[in-house]
Short mmCIF file of C-alpha atoms in Angstrom, two decimals:
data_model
loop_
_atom_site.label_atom_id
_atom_site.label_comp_id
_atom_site.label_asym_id
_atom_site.label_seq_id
_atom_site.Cartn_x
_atom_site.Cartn_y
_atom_site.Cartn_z
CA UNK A 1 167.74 163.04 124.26
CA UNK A 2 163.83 163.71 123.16
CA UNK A 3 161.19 163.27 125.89
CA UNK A 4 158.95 160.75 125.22
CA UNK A 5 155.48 161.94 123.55
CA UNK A 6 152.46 162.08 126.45
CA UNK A 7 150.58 159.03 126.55
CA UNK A 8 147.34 158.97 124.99
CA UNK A 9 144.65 158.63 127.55
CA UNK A 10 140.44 157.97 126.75
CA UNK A 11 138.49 159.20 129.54
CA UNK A 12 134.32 158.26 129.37
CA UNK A 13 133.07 159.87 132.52
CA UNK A 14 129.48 160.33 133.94
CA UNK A 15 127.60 161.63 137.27
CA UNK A 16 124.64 160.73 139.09
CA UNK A 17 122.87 162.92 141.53
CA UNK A 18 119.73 161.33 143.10
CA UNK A 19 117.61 164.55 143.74
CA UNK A 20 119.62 166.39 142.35
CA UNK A 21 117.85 169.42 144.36
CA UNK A 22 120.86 171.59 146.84
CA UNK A 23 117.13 172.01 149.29
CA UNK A 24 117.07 168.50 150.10
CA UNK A 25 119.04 165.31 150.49
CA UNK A 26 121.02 164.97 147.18
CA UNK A 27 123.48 162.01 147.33
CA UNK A 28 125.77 161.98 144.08
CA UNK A 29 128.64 159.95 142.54
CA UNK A 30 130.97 160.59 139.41
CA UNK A 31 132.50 158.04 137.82
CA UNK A 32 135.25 157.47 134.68
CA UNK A 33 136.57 155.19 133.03
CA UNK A 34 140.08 155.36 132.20
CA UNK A 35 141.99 153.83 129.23
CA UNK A 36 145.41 153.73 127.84
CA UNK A 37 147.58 152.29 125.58
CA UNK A 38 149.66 149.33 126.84
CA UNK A 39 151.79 147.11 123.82
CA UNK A 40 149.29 146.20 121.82
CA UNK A 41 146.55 145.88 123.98
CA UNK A 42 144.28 148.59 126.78
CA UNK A 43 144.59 149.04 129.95
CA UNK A 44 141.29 150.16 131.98
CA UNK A 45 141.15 151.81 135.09
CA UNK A 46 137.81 152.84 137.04
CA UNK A 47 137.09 155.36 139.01
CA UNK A 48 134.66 156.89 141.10
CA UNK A 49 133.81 159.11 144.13
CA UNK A 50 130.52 159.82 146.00
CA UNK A 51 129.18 162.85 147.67
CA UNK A 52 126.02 162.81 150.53
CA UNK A 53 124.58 166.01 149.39
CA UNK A 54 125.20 168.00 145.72
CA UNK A 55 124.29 168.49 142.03
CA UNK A 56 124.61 167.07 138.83
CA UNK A 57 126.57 169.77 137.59
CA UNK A 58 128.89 169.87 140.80
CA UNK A 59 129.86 166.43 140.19
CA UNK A 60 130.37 166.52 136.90
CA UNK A 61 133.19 168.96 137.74
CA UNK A 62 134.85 167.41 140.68
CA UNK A 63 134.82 164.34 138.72
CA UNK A 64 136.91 165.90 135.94
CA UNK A 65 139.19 167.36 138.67
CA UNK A 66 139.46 164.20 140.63
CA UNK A 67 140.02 161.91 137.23
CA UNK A 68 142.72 164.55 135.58
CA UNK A 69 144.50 164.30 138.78
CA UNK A 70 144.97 161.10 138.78
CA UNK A 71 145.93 160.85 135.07
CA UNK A 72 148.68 163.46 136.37
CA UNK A 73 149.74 161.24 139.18
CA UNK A 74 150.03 158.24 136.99
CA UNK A 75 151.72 159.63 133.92
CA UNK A 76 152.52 163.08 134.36
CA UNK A 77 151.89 164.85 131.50
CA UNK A 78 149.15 162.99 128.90
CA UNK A 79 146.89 163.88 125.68
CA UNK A 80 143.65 163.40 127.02
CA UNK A 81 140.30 162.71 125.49
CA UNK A 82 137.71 163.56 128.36
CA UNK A 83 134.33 162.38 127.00
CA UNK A 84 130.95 163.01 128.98
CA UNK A 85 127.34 163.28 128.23
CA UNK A 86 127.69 166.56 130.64
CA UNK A 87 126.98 169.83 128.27
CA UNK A 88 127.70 171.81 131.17
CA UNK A 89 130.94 170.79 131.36
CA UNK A 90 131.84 170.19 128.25
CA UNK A 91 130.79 173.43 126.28
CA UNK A 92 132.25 175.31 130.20
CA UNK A 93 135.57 173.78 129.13
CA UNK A 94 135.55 174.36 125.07
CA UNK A 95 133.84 177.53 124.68
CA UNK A 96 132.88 179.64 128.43
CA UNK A 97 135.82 179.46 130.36
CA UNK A 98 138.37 181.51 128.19
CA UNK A 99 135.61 184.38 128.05
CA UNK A 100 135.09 183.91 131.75
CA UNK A 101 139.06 184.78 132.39
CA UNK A 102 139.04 187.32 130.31
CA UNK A 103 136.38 189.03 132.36
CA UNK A 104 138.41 188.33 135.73
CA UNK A 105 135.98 185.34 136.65
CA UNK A 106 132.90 186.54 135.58
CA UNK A 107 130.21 185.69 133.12
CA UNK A 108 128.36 188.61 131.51
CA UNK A 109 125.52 188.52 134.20
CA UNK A 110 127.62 188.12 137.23
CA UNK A 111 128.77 185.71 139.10
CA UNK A 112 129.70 182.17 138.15
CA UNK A 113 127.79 179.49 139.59
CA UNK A 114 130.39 176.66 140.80
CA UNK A 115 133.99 179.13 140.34
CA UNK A 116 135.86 177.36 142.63
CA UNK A 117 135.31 174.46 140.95
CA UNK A 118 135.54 175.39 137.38
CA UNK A 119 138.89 177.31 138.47
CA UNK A 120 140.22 173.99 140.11
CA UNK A 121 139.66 172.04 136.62
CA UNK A 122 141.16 174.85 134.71
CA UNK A 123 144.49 174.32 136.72
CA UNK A 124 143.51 170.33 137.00
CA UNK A 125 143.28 170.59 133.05
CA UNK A 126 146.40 172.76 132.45
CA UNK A 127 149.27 169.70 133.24
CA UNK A 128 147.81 167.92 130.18
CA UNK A 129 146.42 168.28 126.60
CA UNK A 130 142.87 168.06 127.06
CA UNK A 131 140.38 167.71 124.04
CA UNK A 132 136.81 167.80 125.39
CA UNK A 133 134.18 165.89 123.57
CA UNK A 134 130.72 165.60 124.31
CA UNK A 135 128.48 162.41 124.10
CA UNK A 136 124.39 162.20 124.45
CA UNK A 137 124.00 160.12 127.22
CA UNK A 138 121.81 157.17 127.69
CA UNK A 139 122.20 156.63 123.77
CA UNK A 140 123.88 153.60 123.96
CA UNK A 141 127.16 153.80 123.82
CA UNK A 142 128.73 151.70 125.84
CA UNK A 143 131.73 153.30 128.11
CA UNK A 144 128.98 156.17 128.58
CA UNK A 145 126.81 153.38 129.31
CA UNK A 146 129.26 151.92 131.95
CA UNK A 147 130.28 155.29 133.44
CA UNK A 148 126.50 156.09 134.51
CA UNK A 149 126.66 152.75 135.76
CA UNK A 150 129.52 153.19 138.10
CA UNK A 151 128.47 156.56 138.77
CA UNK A 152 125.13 155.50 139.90
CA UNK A 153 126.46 152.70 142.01
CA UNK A 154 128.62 155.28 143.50
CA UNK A 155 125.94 157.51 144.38
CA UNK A 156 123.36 154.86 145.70
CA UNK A 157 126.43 153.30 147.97
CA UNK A 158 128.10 156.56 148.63
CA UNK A 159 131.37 154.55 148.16
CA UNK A 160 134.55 155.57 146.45
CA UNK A 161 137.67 154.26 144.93
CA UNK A 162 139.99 156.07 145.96
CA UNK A 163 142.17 156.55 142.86
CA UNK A 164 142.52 154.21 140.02
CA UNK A 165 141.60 150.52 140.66
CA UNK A 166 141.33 147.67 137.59
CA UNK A 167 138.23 148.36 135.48
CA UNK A 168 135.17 145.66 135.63
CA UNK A 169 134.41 147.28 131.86
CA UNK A 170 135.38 143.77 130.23
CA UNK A 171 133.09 141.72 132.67
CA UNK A 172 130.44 144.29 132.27
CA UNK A 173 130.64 144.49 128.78
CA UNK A 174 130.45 140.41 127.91
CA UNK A 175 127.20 140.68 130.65
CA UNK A 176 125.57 143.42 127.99
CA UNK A 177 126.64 141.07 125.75
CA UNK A 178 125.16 137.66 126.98
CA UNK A 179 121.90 140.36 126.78
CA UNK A 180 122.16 140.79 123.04
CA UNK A 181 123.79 143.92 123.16
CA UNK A 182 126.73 145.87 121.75
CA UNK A 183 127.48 142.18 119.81
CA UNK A 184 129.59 144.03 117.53
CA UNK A 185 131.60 146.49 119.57
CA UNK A 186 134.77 146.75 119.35
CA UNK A 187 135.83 148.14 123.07
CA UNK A 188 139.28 148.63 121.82
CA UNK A 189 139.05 150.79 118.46
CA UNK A 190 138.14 153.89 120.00
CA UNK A 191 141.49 154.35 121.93
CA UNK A 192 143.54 153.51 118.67
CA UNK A 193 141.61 156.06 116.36
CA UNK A 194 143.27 159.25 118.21
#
């Protein structure tokens, strides 16, 4: 008997850090929004997590961790599509990290800023198949949109999910919409492209 193929999972994810300064009181959040495949239709998931003093960059990391393991908890294995407006992250994850093994954990002028973190992804990223795709933020689109808005929110409240909980994204979305925005946005499509 075949295993079943991995689920297909969209992840938009964002950060907030207000400050964003490691001298001085930095409060951050992280947020994603998860979505899946379920019949014909998408399930959404939120999440988000806070911290009282960090970086942009930081969180932009343990967000990744934090959301991947969760994805793992729920489904095990899953094809992933991990978008954020994060360069950082996103070029760390598609085009430093492999030279940064190679070199035993180093970039070519020293040390790397945030290694534990970048090595806890690596392993966080390793249970699935990850493709990492980078967005410009605040350019309108809406799940980027939505993700700086629950990572935001996260950092101003310094409140957390804790795990997955059911996604606001609809109600949020129709309120954009009521605004005159994203009229013609399909919330859907993206997820069935892959």
């Amino acid at each position: 008997m075949t295993a079943a193929p991995p689920i297909s999972v969209l992840v938009h994810a964002d950060e907030s850090c207000i400050g964003n300064d490691s001298t001085k009181p930095s409060p951050g959040g992280n947020a994603a929004l998860v979505e899946a495949p379920a019949g014909d239709s998408v399930a959404r998931w939120d999440f988000y997590e806070c911290a009282p003093q960090t970086t942009n960059n930081k969180m932009a990391l343990a967000g990744a961790i934090a959301a991947l393991e969760w994805i793992r908890r729920q489904w095990k294995p899953a094809r992933v599509r991990y978008v954020s407006d994060s360069e950082y992250l996103v070029k760390g994850m598609n085009e430093w990290i492999k030279d940064w093994k190679a070199r035993g954990w180093r970039r070519k002028g020293g040390a790397i800023e945030n290694l534990e973190l970048w090595q806890k992804l690596e392993q966080a990223a390793a249970a699935h198949e990850v493709k990492w795709s980078w967005v410009r933020g605040h350019d309108d689109h809406p799940k980027n949109e939505y993700a700086d808005f629950l990572a935001t929110r996260a950092a101003e409240d310094q409140e957390r999910s804790n795990g997955l909980v059911p996604s606001g994204f609809d109600t949020w979305l129709e309120q954009q919409r009521a605004r005159g925005k994203y009229a013609a946005y399909d919330p859907d499509k993206e997820l069935h492209e892959r």
